[in-house]
XYZ file of C-alpha atoms in Angstrom:
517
model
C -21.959 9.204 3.407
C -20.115 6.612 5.364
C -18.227 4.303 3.638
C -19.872 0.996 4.354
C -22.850 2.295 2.019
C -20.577 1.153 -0.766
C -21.758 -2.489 0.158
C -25.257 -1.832 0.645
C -25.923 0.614 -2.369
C -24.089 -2.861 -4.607
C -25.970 -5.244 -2.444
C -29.633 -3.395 -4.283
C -27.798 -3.077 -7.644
C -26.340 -6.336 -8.068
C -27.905 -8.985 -5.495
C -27.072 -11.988 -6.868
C -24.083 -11.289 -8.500
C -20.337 -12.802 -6.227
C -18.830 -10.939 -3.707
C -16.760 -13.040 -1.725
C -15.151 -15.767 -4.042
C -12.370 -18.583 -2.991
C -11.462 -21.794 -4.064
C -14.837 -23.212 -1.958
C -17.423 -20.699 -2.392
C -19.223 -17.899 -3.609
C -20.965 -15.381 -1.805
C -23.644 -12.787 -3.086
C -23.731 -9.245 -2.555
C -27.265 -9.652 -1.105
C -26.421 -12.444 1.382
C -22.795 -10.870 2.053
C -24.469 -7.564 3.035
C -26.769 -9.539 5.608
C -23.968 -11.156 6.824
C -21.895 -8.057 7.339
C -25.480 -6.307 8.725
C -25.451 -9.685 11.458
C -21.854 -9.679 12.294
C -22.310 -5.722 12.892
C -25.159 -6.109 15.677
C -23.350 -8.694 17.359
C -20.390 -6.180 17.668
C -22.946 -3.693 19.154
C -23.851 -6.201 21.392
C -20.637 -6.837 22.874
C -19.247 -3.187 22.559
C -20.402 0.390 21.023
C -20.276 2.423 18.681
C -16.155 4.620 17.867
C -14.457 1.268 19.264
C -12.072 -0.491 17.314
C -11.818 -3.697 15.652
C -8.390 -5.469 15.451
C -7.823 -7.494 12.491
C -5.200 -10.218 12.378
C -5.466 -12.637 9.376
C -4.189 -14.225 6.526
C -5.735 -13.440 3.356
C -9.171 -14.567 3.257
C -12.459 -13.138 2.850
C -13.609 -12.963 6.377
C -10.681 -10.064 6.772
C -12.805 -8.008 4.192
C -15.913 -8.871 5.748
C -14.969 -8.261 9.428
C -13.881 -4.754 8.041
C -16.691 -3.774 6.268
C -18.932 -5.169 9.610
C -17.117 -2.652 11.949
C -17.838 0.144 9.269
C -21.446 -1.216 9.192
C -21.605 -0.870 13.479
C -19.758 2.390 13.249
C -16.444 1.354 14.421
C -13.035 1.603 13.598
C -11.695 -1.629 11.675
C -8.028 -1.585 12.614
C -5.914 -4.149 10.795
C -2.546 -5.732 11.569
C -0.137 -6.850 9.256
C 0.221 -10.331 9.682
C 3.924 -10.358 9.104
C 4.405 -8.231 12.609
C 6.678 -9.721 15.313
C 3.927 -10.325 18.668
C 6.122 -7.167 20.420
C 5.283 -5.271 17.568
C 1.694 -5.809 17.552
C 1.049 -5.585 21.318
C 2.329 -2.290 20.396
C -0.243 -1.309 18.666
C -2.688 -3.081 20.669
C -1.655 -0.522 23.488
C -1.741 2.170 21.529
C -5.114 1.227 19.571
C -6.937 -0.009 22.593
C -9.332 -2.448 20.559
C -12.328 -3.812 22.253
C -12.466 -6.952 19.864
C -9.491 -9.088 18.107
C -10.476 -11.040 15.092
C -7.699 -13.175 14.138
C -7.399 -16.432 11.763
C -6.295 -20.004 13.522
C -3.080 -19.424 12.037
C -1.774 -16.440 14.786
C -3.590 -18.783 17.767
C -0.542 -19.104 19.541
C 0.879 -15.142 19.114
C -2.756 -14.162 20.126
C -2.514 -16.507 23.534
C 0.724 -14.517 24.468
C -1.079 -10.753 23.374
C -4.462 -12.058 25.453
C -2.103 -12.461 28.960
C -0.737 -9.007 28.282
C -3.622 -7.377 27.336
C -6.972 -6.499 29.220
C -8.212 -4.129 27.104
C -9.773 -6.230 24.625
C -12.608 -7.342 25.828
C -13.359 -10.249 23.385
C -10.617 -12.737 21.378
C -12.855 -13.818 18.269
C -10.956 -16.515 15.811
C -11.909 -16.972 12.434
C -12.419 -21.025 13.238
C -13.514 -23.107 15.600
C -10.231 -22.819 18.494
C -10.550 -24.146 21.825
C -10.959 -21.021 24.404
C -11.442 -18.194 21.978
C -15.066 -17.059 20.930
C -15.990 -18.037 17.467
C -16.391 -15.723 14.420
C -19.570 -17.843 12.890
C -21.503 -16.915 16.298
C -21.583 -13.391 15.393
C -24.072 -14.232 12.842
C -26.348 -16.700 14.808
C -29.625 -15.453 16.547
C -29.694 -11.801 15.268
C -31.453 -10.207 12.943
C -30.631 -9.147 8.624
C -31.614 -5.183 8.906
C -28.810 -2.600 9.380
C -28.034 -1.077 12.554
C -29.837 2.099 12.403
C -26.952 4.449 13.178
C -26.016 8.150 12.529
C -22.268 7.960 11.124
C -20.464 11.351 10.799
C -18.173 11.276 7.714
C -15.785 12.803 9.909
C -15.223 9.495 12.150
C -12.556 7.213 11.818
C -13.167 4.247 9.992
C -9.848 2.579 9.690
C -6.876 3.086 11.609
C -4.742 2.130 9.450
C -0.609 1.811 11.041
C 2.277 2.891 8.951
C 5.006 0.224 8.279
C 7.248 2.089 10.731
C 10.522 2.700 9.057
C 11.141 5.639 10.679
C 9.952 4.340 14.269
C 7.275 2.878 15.901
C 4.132 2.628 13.990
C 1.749 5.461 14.460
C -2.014 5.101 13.814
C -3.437 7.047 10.698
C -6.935 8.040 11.449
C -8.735 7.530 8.096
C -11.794 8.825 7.954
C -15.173 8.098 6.030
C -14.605 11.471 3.763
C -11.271 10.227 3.053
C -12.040 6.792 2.127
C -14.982 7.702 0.242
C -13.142 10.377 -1.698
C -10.320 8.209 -2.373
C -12.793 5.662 -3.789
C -14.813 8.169 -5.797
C -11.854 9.372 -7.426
C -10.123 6.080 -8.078
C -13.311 5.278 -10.296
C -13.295 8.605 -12.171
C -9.506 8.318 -12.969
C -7.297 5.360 -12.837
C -10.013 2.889 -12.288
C -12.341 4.478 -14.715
C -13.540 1.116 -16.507
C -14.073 -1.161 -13.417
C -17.551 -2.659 -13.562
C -20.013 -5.320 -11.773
C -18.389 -8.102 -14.240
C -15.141 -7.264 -12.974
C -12.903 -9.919 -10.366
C -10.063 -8.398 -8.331
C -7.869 -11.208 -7.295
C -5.975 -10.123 -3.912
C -2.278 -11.276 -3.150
C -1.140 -8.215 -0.828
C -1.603 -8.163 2.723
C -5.460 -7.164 3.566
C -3.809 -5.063 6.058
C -2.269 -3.057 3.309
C -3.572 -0.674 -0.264
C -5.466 -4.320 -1.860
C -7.953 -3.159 0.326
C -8.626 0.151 -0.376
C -8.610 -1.180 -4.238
C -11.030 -3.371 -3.237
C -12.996 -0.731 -1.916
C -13.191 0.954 -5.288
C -14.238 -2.746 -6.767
C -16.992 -2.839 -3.965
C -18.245 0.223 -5.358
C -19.046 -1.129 -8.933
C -20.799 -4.713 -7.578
C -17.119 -6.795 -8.484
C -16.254 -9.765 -7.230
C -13.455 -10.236 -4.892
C -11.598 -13.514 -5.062
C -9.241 -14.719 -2.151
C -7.440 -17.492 -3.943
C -5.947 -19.095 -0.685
C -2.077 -18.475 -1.336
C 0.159 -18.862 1.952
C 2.564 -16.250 0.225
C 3.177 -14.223 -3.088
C 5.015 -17.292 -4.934
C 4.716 -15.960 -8.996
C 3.837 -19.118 -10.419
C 1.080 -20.244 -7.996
C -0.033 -16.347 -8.646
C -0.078 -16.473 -12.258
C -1.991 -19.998 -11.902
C -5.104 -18.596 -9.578
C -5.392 -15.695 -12.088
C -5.824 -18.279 -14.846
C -7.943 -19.880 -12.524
C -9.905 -17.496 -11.569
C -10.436 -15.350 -14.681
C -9.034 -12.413 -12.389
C -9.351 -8.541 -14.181
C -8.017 -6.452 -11.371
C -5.309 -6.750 -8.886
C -3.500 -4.381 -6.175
C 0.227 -5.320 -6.274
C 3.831 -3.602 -4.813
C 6.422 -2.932 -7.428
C 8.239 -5.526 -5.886
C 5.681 -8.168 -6.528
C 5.703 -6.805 -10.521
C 9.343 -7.349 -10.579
C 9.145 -10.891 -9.055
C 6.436 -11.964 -11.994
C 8.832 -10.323 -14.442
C 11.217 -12.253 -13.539
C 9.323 -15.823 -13.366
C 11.162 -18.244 -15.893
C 7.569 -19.896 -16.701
C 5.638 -16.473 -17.226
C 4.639 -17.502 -20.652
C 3.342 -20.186 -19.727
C -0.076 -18.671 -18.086
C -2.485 -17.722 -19.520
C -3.676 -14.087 -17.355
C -5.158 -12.575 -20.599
C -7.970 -12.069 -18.316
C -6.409 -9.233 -16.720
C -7.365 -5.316 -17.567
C -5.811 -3.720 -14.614
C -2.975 -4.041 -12.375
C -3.298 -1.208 -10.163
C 0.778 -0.461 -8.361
C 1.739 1.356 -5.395
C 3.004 0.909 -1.898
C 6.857 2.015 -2.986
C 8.653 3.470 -6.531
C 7.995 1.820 -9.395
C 10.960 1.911 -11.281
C 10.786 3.056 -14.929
C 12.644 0.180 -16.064
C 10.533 -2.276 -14.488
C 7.613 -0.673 -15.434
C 8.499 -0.524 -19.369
C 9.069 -4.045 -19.039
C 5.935 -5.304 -17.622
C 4.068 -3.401 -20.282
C 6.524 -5.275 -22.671
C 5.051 -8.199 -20.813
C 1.215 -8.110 -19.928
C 0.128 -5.127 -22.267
C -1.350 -1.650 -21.423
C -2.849 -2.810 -18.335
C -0.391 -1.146 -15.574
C -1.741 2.111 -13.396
C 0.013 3.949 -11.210
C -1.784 5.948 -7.586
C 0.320 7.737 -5.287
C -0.781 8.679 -1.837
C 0.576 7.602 1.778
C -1.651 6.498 4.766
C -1.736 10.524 5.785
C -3.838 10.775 2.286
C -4.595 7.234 1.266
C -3.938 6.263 -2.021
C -5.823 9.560 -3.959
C -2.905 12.197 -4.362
C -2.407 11.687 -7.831
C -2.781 8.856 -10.480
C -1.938 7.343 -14.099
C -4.433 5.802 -15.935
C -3.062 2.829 -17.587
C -3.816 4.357 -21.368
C -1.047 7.074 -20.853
C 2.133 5.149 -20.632
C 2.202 4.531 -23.995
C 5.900 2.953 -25.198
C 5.465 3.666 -28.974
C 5.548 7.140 -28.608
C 7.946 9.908 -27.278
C 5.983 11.476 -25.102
C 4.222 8.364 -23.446
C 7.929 7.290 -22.422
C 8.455 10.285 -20.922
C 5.357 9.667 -18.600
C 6.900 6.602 -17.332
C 8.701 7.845 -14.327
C 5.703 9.870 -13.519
C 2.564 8.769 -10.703
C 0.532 10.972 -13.209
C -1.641 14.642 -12.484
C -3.106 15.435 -8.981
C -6.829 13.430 -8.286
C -10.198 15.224 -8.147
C -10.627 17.191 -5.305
C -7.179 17.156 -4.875
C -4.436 20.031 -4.494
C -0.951 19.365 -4.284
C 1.830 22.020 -4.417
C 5.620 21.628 -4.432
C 7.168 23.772 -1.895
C 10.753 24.937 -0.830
C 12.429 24.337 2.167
C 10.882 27.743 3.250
C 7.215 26.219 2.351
C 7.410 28.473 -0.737
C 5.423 26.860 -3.892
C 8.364 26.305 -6.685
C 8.035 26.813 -10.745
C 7.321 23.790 -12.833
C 10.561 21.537 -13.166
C 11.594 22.502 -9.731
C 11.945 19.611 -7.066
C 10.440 20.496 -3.865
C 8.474 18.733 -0.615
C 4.970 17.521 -2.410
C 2.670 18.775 -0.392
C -1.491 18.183 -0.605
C -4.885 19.684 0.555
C -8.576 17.675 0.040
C -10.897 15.850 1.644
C -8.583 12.721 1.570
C -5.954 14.076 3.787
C -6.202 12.480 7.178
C -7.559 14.629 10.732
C -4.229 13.070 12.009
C -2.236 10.493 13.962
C -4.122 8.372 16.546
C -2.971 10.253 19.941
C 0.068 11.966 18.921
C -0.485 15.288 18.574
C 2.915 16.471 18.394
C 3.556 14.111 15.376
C 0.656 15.410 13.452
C 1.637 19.265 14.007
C 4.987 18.045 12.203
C 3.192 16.888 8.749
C -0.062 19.497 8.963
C 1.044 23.041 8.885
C -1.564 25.601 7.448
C -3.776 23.255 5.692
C -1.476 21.337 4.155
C -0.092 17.743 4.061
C 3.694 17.570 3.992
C 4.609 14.175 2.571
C 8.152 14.049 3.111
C 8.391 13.157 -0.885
C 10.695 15.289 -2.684
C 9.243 15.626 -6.417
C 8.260 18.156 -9.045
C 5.377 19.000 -11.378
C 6.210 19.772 -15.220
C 4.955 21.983 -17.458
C 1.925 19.934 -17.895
C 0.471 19.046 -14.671
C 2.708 15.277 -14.539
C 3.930 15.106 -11.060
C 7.154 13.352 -10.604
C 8.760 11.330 -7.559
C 12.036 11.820 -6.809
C 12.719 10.402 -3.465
C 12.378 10.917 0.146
C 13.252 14.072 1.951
C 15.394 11.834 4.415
C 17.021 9.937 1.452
C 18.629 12.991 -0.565
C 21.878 12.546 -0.559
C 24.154 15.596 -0.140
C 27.292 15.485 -1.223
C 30.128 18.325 -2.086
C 27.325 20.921 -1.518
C 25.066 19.333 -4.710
C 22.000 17.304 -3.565
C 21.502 13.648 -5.279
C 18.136 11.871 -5.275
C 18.569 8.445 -4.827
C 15.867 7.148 -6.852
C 17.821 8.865 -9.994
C 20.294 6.726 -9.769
C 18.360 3.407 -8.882
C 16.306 3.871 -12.057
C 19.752 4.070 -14.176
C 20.685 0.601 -12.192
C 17.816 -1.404 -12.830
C 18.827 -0.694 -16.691
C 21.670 -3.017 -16.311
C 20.727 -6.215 -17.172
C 22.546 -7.930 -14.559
C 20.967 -6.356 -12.040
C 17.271 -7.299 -10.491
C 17.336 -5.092 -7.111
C 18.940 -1.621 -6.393
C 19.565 0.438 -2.991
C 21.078 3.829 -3.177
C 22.047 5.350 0.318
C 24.610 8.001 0.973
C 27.790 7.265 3.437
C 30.279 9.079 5.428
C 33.004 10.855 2.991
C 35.783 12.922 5.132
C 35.892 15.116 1.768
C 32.674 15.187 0.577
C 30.683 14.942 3.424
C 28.427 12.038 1.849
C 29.264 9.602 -1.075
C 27.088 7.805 -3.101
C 26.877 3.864 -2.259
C 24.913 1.231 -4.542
C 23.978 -1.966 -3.131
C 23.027 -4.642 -5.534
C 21.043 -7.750 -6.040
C 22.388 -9.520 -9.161
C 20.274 -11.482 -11.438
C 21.143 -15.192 -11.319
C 24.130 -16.456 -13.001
C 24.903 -12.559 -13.850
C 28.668 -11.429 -13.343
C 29.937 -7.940 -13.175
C 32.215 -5.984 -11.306
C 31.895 -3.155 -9.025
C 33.729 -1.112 -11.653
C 31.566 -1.756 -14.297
C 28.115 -0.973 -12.582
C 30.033 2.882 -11.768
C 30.923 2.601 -15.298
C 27.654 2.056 -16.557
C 26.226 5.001 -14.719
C 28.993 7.222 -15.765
C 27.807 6.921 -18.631
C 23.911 7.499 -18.486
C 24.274 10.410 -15.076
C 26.672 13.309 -14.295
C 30.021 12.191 -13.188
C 29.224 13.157 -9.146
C 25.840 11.266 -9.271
C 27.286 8.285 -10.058
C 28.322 5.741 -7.421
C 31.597 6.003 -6.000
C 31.158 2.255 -4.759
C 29.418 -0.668 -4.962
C 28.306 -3.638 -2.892
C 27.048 -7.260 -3.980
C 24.501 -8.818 -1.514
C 22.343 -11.494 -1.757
C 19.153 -10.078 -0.723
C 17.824 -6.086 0.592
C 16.367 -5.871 3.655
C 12.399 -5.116 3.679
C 9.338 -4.191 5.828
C 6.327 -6.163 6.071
C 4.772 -3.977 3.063
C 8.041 -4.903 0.724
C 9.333 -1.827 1.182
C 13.164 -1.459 1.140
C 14.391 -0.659 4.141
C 16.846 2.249 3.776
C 17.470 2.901 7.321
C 19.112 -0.599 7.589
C 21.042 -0.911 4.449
C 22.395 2.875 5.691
C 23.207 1.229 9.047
C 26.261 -0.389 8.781
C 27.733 1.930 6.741
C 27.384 4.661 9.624
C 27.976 2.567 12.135
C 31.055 4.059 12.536
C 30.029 7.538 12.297
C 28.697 9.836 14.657
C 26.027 11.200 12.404
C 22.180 10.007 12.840
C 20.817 7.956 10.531
């Protein structure tokens, strides 16, 4: 099956039910599959079938749509992150070699400067009306409703989806329509188990990024997706469109559950509405999950995956972390068992599978793990050996089945000869209540070959010392876990995604160092 069926098979189900909602209309499934079904043939007008489809935009439904169209002409949608400096995304236009750019008016200017460098795409659409760029509302003008009548193999790529590049440039994941479709399938028979047709995700993350995928899974039951209009994720014009809107769904980062936690007005809203907030995209702290139970109920799911095996390696279904009991606690640090179809196994340095309770590399096997990187062979023989997906993600799996994160292979520390996972110690920091952000990241030790440095965000008006943050792990972690210094800043770098970059906070404390970071 290829994935754009999802809209179709909802389309006969649920015709006149919304699709596309925003603060000036409301589209039906029925007239939003036409649409997609007339913005499709125009695309096989001006191109064929295995091109790609750029995607540059702001949040708005069009992004969706213009995805779901190049799935519908048997392309591959390829979306940008519109946070991306213009060198950064004529990378990836070189790499990707799109034959269309759809972009919104708002990147007009960065697209004039990637349009003189690039003559590969043959056609510059914009999202409005913009003087000397070919409009997106034409697409649908003087061709017909009925699908293209094409034969897609499940094995095609359907979006190339870019990683956030911490560890270099970007390199195109080739997701295909067996992994999306899989992903979906088992997103509704775990985590997402109670989505239906009178469902409304609300999406504030970067189209480009997981909100889509979970709208994928919405697509599937007939819900409505609602693009509220927000420039950026500001918490209390977020918590106003879901009281708006009546939103039951949304995708968001940890970071962007941490930033509603800490809203001074939270109270205020009214987002009783909601039934699921569906996190991934980086750790989610145990901490800051307990708390936003605390705060917005039993509504918080967990899915684990990477853009190698999007978003359907494992997952928690909101019902399990459970803070009035023992063992529901203990489930809070964990992304919950391995998905349907899924196998993962946690493996030694040697590629040996460990015992329970043993951290190891998490590697997986199923139909959601990716064919490989767009053109770069050599980087996809480095994370596909035998069969099997190697993450990088050092974890383990206890006794029964709960698989645990414990950090990046690249992020243990190793210090004295005895390994430290920075995420241990992170989750032990965001206990203080002074502190709202944590980076651990080992540095240079002429002893002990690394140390352990913390780098904290207070929370405002909070006051502590260096010496009491080491104190108040010495007390919760063995003595050579804990930090042997601390730094104050005022903000942690990030990617485009919200992801903590590591790599720079690790920077200048190696800059004078000879080893590699």
């Amino acid at each position: 099956m290829d994935l754009a069926h999802l809209l179709h098979r909802s389309a006969m189900q649920f015709p006149e039910r919304p699709l596309w909602v925003t603060p000036e209309t409301s589209i039906p499934y029925a007239e939003a599959a036409r649409r997609a079904n007339r913005i499709a043939t125009s695309l096989l007008q001006g191109g064929q079938q295995r091109d790609r489809v750029a995607i540059l935009s702001v949040n708005r439904f069009e992004h969706f749509e213009m995805f779901l169209a190049a799935l519908n002409a048997g392309m591959a949608a390829t979306p940008f992150n519109p946070k991306l400096h213009v060198d950064e995304l004529s990378f990836m236009i070189e790499d990707s070699t799109p034959a269309f750019f759809v972009f919104s008016p708002e990147f007009a200017v960065t697209v004039k400067t990637l349009r003189a460098r690039h003559t590969c795409v043959q056609h510059w659409i914009c999202m409005d009306p913009v003087a000397g760029f070919e409009y997106y509302g034409n697409l649908m003008e003087g061709v017909g409703d009925a699908r293209p009548d094409l034969l897609i193999d499940p094995d095609e790529v359907a979006w190339l989806f870019y990683t956030s590049g911490t560890t270099g440039k970007p390199k195109g994941c080739m997701e295909t329509h067996r992994n999306l479709v899989n992903m979906v399938t088992g997103r509704l028979l775990s985590i997402l188990s109670d989505v239906d047709e009178t469902d409304r995700i609300i999406h504030f993350a970067p189209m480009a990024h997981a909100t889509t995928s979970v709208g994928l899974s919405h697509l599937a039951r007939g819900a409505a997706q609602i693009f509220p209009g927000l420039e950026k994720f500001d918490p209390p014009k977020v918590l106003e469109a879901v009281e708006r809107f009546g939103a039951t769904s949304s995708f968001m980062a940890p970071t962007m559950v941490q930033m509603l936690l800490n809203c001074p007005d939270l109270e205020s809203y009214n987002v009783k509405t909601l039934k699921n907030i569906l996190c991934g995209g980086g750790p989610l702290y145990a901490e800051v999950l307990r708390r936003a139970i605390e705060v917005f109920g039993p509504i918080i799911g967990q899915g684990y995956g990477q853009s190698e095996a999007p978003s359907g390696v494992c997952g928690m279904h909101k019902s399990e972390y459970d803070l009035n009991s023992p063992d529901g606690l203990g489930k809070l640090g964990s992304v919950g068992r391995e998905s349907l179809g899924v196998r993962v196994r946690i493996v030694d340095e040697h590629g040996k599978e460990v015992a329970p309770n043993v951290a190891g590399e998490i590697t997986v096997r199923g139909d959601i793990v990716f064919p490989g990187y767009w053109r770069r062979k050599e980087a996809t023989d480095e994370v596909l050996k035998n069969g099997w997906l190697h993450t990088g993600d050092v974890g383990y799996r206890d006794d029964r089945g709960y698989i645990f994160i414990t950090d990046r292979v690249k992020d243990m520390i190793i210090s004295g000869g005895s390994n430290i996972y920075p995420r241990e110690v992170e989750e032990v920091l965001l206990q203080h209540e002074a502190i709202a952000e944590a980076c651990v990241v080992g540095v240079p030790d002429g002893v002990w070959g690394e140390a352990v440095q913390a780098v904290v965000v207070l929370r405002e008006n909070a006051a502590i010392s260096p010496d009491d943050v080491i104190e108040f792990c010495r007390s919760r972690l063995a003595s050579y876990k804990k930090p042997k210094a601390v730094d104050f800043v005022d903000h942690l770098p990030k990617n485009a995604y919200g992801k903590i970059l590591k790599k720079e906070v690790k920077a200048r404390y190696w800059q004078s160092a000879t080893g590699a970071i």
